[in-house]
mmCIF file of C-alpha atoms in Angstrom:
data_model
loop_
_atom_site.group_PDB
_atom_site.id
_atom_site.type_symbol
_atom_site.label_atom_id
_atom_site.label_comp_id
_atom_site.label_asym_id
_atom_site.label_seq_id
_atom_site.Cartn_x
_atom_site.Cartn_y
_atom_site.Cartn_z
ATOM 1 C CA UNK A 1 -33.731 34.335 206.417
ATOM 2 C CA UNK A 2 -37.802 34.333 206.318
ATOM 3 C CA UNK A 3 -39.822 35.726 203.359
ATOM 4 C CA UNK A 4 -40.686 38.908 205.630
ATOM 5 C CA UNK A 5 -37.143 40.182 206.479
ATOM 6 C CA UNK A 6 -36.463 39.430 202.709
ATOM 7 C CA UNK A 7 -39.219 41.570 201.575
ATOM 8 C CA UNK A 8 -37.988 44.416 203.959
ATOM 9 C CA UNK A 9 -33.941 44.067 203.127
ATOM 10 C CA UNK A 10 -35.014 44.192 199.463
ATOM 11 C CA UNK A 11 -37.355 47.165 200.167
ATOM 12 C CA UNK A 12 -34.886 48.734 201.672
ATOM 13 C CA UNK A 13 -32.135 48.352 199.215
ATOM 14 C CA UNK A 14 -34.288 49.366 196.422
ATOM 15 C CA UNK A 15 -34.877 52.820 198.028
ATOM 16 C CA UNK A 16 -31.469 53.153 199.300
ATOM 17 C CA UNK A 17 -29.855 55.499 196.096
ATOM 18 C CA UNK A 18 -32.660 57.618 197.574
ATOM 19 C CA UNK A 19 -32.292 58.482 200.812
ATOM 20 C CA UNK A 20 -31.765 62.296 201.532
ATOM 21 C CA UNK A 21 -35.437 62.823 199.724
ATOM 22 C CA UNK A 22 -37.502 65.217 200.806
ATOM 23 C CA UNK A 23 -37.572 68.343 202.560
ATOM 24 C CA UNK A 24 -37.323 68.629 206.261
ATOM 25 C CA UNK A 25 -39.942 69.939 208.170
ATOM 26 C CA UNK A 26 -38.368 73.324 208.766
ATOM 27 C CA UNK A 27 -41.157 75.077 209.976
ATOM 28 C CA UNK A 28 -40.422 73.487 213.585
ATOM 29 C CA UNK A 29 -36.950 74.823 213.939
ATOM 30 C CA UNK A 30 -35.765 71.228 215.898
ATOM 31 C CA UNK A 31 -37.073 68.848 213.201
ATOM 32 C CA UNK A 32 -35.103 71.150 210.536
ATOM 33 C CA UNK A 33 -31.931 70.517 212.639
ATOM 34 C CA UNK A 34 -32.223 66.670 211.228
ATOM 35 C CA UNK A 35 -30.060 64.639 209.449
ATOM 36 C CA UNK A 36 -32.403 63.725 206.028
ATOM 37 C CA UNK A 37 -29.788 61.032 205.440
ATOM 38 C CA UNK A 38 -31.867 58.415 207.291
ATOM 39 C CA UNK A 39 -34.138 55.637 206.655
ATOM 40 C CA UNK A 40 -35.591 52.846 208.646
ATOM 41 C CA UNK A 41 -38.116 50.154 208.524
ATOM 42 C CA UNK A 42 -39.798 47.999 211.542
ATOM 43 C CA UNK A 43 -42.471 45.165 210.749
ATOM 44 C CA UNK A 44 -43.373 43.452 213.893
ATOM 45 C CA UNK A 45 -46.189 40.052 213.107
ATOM 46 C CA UNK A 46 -48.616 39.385 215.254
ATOM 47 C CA UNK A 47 -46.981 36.678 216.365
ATOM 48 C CA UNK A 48 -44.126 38.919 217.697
ATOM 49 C CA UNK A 49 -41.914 38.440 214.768
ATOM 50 C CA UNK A 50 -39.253 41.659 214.219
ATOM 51 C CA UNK A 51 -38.207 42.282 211.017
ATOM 52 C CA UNK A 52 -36.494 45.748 210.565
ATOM 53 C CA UNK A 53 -33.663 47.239 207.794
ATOM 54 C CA UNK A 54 -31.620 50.647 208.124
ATOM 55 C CA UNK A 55 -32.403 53.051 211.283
ATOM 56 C CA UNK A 56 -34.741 50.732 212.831
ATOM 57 C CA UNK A 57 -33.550 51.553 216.439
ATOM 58 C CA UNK A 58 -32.851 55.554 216.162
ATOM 59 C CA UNK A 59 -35.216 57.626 217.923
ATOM 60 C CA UNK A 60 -37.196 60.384 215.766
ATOM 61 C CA UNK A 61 -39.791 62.503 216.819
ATOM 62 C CA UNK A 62 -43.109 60.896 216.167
ATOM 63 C CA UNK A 63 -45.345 64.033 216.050
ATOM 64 C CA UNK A 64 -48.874 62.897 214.237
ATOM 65 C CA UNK A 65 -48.529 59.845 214.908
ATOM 66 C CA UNK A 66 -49.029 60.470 218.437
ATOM 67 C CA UNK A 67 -52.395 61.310 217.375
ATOM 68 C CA UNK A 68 -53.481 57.276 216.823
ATOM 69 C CA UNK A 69 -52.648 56.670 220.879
ATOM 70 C CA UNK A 70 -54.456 59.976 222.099
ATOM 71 C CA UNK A 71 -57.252 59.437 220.147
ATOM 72 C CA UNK A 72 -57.117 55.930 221.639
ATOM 73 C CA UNK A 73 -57.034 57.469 225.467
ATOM 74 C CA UNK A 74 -59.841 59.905 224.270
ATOM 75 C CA UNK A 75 -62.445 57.155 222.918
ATOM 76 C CA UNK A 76 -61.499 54.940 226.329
ATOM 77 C CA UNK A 77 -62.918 58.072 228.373
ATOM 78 C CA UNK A 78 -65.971 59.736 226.700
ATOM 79 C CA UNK A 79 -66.725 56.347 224.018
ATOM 80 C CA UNK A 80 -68.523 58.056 221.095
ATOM 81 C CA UNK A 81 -69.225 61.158 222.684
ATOM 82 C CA UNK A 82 -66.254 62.268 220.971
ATOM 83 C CA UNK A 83 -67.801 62.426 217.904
ATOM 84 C CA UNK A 84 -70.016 65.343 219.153
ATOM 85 C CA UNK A 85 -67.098 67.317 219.380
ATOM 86 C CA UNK A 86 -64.699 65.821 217.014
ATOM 87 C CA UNK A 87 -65.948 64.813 212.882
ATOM 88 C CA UNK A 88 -65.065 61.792 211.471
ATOM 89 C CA UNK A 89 -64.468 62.909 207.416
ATOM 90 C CA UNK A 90 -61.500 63.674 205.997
ATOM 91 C CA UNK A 91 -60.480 67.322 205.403
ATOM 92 C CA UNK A 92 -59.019 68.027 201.938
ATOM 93 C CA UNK A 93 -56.616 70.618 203.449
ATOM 94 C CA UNK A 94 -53.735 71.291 205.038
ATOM 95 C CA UNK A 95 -53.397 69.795 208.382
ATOM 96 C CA UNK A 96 -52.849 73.143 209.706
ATOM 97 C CA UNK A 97 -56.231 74.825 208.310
ATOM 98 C CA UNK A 98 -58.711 77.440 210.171
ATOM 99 C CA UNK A 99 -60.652 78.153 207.153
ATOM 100 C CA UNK A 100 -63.005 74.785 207.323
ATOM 101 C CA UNK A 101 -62.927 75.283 211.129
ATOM 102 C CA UNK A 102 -64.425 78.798 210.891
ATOM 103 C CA UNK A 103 -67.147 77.060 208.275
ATOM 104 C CA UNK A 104 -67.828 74.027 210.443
ATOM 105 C CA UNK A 105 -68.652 75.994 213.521
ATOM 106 C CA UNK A 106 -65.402 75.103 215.264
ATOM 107 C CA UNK A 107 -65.815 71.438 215.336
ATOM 108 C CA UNK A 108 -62.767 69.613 213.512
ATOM 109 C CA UNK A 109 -63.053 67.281 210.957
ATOM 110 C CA UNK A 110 -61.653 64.589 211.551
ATOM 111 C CA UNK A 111 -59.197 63.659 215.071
ATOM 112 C CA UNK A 112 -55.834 63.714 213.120
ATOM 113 C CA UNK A 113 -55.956 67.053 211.626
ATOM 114 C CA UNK A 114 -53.769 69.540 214.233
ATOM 115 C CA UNK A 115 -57.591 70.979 215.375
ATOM 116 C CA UNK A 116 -58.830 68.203 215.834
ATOM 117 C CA UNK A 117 -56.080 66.626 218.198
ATOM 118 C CA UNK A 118 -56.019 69.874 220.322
ATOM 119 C CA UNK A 119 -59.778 69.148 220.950
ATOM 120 C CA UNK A 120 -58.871 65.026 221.239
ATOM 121 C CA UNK A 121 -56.188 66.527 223.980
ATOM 122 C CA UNK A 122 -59.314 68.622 225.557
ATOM 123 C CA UNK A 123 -61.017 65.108 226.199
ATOM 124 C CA UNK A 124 -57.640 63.559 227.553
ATOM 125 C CA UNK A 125 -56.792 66.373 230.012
ATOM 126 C CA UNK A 126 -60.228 66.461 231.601
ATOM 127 C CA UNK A 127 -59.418 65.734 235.894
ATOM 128 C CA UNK A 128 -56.148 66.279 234.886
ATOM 129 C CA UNK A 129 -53.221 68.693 235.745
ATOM 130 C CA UNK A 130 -51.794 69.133 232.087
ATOM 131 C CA UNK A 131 -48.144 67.416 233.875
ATOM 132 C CA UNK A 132 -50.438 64.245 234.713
ATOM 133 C CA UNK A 133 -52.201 64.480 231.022
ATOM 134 C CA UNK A 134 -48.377 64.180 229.674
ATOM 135 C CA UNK A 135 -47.765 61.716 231.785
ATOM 136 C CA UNK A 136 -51.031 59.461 231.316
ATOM 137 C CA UNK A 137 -50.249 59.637 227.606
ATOM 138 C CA UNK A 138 -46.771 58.844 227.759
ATOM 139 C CA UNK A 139 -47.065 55.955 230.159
ATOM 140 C CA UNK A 140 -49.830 54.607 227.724
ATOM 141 C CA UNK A 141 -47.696 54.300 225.298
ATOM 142 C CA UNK A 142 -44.338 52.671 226.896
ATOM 143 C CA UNK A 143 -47.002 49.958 227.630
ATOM 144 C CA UNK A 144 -47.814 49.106 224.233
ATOM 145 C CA UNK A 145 -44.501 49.292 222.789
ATOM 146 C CA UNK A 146 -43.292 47.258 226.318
ATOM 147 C CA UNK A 147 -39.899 49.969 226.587
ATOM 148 C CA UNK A 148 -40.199 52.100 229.838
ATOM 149 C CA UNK A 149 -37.023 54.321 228.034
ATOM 150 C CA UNK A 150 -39.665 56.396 225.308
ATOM 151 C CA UNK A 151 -39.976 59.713 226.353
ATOM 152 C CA UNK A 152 -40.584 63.256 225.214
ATOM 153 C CA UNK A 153 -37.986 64.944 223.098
ATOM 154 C CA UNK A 154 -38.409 68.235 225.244
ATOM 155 C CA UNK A 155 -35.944 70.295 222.601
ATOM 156 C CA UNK A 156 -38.691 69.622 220.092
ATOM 157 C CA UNK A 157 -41.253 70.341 222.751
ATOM 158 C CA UNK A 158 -40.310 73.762 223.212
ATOM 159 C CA UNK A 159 -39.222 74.484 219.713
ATOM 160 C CA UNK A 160 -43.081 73.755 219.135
ATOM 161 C CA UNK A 161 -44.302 75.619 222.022
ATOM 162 C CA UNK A 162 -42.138 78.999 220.772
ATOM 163 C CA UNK A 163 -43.201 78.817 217.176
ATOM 164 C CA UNK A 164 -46.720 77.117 217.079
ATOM 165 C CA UNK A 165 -49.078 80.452 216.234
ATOM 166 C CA UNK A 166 -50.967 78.551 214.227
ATOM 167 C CA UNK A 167 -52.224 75.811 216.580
ATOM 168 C CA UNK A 168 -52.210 78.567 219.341
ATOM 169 C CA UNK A 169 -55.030 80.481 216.623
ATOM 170 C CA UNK A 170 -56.777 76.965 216.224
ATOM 171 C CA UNK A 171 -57.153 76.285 219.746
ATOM 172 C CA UNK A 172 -58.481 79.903 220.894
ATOM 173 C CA UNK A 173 -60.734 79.438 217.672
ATOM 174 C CA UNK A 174 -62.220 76.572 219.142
ATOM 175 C CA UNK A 175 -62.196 78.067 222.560
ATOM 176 C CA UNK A 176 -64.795 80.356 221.121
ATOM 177 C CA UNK A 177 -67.472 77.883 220.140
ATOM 178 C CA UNK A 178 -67.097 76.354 223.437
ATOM 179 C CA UNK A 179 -65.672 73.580 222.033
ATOM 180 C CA UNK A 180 -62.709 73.200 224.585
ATOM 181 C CA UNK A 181 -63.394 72.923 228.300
ATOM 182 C CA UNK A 182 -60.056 74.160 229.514
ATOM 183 C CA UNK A 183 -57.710 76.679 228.980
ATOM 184 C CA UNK A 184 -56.196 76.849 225.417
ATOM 185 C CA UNK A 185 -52.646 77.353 226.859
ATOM 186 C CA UNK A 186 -53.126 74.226 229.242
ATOM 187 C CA UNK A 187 -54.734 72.045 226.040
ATOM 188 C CA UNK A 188 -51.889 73.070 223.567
ATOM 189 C CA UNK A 189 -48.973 71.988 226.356
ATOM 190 C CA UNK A 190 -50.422 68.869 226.275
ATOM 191 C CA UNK A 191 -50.589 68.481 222.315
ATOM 192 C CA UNK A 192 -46.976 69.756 222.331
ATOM 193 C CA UNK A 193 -45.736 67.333 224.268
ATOM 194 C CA UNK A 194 -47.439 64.530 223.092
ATOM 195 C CA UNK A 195 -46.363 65.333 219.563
ATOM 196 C CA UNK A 196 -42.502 65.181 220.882
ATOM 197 C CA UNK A 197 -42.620 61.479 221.504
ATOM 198 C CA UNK A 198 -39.731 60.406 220.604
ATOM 199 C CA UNK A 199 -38.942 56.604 219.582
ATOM 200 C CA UNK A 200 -37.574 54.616 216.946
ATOM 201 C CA UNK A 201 -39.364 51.965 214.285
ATOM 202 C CA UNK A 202 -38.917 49.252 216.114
ATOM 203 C CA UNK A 203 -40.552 50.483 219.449
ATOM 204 C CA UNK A 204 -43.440 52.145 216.779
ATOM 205 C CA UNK A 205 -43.949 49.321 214.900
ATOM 206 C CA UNK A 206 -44.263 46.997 218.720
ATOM 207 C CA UNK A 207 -46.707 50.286 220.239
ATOM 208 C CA UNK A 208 -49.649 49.574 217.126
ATOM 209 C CA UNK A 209 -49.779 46.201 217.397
ATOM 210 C CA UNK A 210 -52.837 45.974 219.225
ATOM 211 C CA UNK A 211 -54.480 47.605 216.120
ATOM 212 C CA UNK A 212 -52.998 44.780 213.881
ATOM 213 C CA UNK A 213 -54.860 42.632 216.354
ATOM 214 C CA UNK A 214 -58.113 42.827 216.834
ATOM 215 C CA UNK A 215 -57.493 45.409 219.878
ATOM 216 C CA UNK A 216 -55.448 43.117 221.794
ATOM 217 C CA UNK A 217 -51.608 43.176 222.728
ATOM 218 C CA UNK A 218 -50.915 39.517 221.247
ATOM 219 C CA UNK A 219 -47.852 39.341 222.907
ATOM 220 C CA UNK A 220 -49.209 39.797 226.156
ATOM 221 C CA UNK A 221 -52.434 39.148 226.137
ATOM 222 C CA UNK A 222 -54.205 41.948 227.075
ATOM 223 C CA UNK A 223 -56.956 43.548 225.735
ATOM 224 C CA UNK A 224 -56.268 47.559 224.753
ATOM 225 C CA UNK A 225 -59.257 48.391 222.954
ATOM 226 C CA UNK A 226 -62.386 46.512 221.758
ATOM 227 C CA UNK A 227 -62.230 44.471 218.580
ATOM 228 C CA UNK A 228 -64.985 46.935 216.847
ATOM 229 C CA UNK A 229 -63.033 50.142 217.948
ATOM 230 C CA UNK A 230 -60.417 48.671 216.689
ATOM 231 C CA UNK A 231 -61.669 48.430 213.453
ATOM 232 C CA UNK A 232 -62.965 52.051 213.609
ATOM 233 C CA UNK A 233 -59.811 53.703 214.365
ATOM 234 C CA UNK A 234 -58.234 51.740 211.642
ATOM 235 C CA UNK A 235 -60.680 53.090 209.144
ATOM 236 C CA UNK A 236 -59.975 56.696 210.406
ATOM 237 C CA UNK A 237 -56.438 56.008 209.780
ATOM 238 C CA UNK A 238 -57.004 54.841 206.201
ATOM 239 C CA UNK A 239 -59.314 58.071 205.455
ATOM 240 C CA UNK A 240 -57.507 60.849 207.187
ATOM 241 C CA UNK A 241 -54.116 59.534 208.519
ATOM 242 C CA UNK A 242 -52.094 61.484 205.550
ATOM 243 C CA UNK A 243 -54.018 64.794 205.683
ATOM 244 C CA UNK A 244 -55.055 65.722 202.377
ATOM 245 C CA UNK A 245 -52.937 62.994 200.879
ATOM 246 C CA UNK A 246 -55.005 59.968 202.560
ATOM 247 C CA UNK A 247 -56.435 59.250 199.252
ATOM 248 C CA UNK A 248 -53.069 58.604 198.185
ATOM 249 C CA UNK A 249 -52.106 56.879 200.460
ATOM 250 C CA UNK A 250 -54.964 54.580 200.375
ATOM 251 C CA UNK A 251 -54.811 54.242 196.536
ATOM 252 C CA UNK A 252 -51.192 53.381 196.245
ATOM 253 C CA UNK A 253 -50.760 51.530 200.130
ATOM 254 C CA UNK A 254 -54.238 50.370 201.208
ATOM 255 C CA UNK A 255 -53.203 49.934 204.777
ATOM 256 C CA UNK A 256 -54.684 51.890 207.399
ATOM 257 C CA UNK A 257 -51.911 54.345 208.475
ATOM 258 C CA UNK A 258 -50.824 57.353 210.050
ATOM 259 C CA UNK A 259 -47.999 59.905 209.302
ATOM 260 C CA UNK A 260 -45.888 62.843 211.439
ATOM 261 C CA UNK A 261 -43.850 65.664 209.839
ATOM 262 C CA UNK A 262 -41.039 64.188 211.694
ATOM 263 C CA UNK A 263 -40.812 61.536 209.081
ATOM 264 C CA UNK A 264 -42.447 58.224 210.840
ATOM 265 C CA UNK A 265 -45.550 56.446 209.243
ATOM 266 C CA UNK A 266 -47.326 53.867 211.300
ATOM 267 C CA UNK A 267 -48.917 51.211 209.085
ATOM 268 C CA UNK A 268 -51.408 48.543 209.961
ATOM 269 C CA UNK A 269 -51.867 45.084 208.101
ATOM 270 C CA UNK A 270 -55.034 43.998 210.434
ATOM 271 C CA UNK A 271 -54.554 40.210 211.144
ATOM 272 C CA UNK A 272 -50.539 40.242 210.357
ATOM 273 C CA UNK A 273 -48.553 43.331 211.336
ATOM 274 C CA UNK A 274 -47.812 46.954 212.330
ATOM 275 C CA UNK A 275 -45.196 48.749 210.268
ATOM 276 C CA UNK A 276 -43.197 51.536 211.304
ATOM 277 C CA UNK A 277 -41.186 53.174 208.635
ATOM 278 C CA UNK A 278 -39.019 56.802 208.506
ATOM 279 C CA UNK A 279 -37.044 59.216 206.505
ATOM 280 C CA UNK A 280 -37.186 62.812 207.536
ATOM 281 C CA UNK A 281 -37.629 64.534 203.721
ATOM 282 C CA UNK A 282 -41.415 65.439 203.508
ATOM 283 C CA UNK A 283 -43.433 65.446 200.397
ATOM 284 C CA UNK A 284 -45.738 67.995 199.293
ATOM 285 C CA UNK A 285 -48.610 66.539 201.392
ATOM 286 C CA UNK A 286 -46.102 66.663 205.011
ATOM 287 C CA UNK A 287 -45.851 63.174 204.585
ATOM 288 C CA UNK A 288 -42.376 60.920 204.427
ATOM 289 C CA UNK A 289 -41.408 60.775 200.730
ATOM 290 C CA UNK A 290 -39.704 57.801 201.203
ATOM 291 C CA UNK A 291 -41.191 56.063 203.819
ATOM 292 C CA UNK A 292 -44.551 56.572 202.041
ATOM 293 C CA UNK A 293 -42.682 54.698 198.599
ATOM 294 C CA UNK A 294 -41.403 51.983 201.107
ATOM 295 C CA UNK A 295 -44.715 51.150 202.144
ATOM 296 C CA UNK A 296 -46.126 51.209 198.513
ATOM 297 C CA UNK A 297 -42.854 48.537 197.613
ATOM 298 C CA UNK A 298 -43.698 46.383 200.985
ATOM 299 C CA UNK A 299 -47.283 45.899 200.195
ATOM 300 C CA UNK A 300 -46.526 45.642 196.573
ATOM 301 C CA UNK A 301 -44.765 42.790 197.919
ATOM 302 C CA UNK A 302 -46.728 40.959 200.707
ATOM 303 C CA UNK A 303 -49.800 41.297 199.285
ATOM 304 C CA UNK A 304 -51.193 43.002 202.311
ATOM 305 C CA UNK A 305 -53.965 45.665 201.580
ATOM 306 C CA UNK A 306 -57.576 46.132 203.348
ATOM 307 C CA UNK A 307 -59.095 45.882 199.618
ATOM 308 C CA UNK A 308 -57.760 42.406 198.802
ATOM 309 C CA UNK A 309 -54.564 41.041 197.043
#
C-alpha cells in the first residue's frame, strides 16, 4: 500500500463514527431526498495515481462545483473581459444574496457566488441555443474527467428549475443593469443544468486535474488552460470557493477548492493532486461538514497547503 492511499484509508476511518453529519440541502427538494449516510474520497496525482476510500464511485450531484469548469469555458471565450462583468472579491454572504448585488450595481462579486455564475452562464451561452450551451458544458467536462457516461441528473434539474425564485430574482436583477445579454429564462436553464452534473469522486477528482497541473491534462497531454490562468482560477477558488466560509476553508485547508450543496468539494494541491471528497450533511456555511474535516485531516497529513508545510 503507498503512503497516499494510507493517508486517505486512515482519513477515512477517522471520520467514519461520523458519517450522517450535517443537514441536507433541503431547500432543493431532490438533494433532500439523499441518503446523508455517505462519504467518499478521490485523490488522483499528477502522475495519474488513484487513491480513493468509501463512495468513491457513487454519483452525487455536483452543483457549485460546476462553477470551476464554466468559469473555465467563460475565460476561454471573452479572456479577461469577464472581469468587466463579473468581480473577483469574495462576498461575505450567503451564496444566494441580492442585497450586495443591488449595492454593486448588478455586477457579482465574485464567479462562484449563484449571481455570479448566472452571468458566467450569460458569457457561455453567447451563439448558443441554451440545448447546445448544456451540451458544450457537459461535453467539456467528460473530457477532462476522460468518462463519456457523466451526465445531467435531470430530476435535480427540474427540482431546481420549479423551486429556484431566488436565482430567477438574481438573474432578472441583473437583467436590469444590462448585465445579461440574453433572456433570463434561457441563462437560468443553462445554470440549472449545469449545476445537475452528476458524477462521483473519482471522475471529480480525474475532471480538475488540469488545475493541479499547470493547466495541462498530464495524463494526456493536452493543454486545457494556460499555466497563468491556471494559477488565477486557483486563487479564486481559495478566496471564494466556500462562499462566506472561504476564509475557513483557507485557514484550516489551504488548498484552493470549491464546494456544492450537494455535498462534493473539489480540492487542488497544485504540482501533486486534485481531491474530490463528499458527504451530503451541510454545515452552516452550505458547505460538506465532513468532507470539509476530511480535507483539513488529509492535508494535516500530506503536508500539502499553498502557504507552505
Amino acid at each position: 500500500m503507498t503512503e497516499l492511499q494510507s493517508i486517505v484509508d486512515s482519513v477515512y476511518r477517522d471520520l467514519s463514527d461520523r458519517i450522517g453529519e450535517g443537514k441536507l440541502a433541503d431547500y432543493i427538494p431532490e438533494l433532500a431526498t439523499v441518503d446523508a449516510k455517505q462519504f467518499g474520497i478521490a485523490l488522483v496525482t499528477v502522475d495519474g495515481q488513484v487513491h480513493s476510500a468509501g463512495d468513491a464511485e457513487t454519483s452525487f450531484s455536483i452543483q457549485s462545483i460546476s462553477k470551476v469548469f464554466t468559469l473555465t469555458l467563460a475565460l476561454g471565450k471573452i479572456g479577461d473581459g469577464l472581469w468587466k462583468r463579473v468581480g473577483r472579491e469574495p462576498s461575505g454572504n450567503a451564496f444566494n444574496s441580492i442585497v450586495q448585488l443591488e449595492q454593486e450595481k448588478g455586477k457579482p462579486r465574485n464567479p462562484f457566488i449563484n449571481a455570479g455564475a448566472i452571468a458566467v452562464a450569460d458569457v457561455v451561452l453567447a451563439g448558443h441555443a441554451p440545448k447546445e450551451a448544456i451540451a458544450e458544458i457537459v461535453q467539456f467536462i467528460r473530457q477532462l474527467a476522460d468518462d463519456d457516461t457523466i451526465a445531467i441528473d435531470h430530476n435535480v434539474a427540474r427540482s431546481e428549475t420549479n423551486t429556484g425564485y431566488r436565482n430567477v430574482a438574481l438573474a432578472n436583477f441583473m437583467r436590469s443593469f444590462n448585465n445579461l445579454n440574453h433572456p433570463a429564462e434561457h441563462v437560468l436553464g443553462v445554470y440549472f443544468h449545469h449545476c445537475a452534473v452528476a458524477m462521483s469522486c473519482h471522475q471529480l477528482a480525474h475532471a480538475g486535474l488540469y488545475l493541479a497541473s499547470a493547466g495541462r491534462n498530464p495524463l494526456s497531454g493536452g493543454s486545457v488552460v494556460s499555466p497563468s490562468r491556471a494559477r488565477r482560477i486557483n486563487a479564486l477558488m481559495l478566496m471564494c470557493g466556500h462562499y462566506d466560509g472561504s476564509g475557513d476553508f483557507a485557514y484550516r485547508v489551504g488548498l484552493p477548492g470549491k464546494s456544492g450543496v450537494g455535498g462534493g468539494i473539489l480540492a487542488i494541491a497544485p504540482g501533486k493532486a486534485s481531491i474530490a471528497v463528499w458527504s451530503p450533511g451541510l454545515n452552516e456555511n452550505g458547505n460538506s461538514q465532513l468532507g470539509s474535516a476530511a480535507l483539513e485531516l488529509l492535508a494535516q497529513r500530506t503536508g500539502w497547503s499553498v502557504f507552505g508545510q
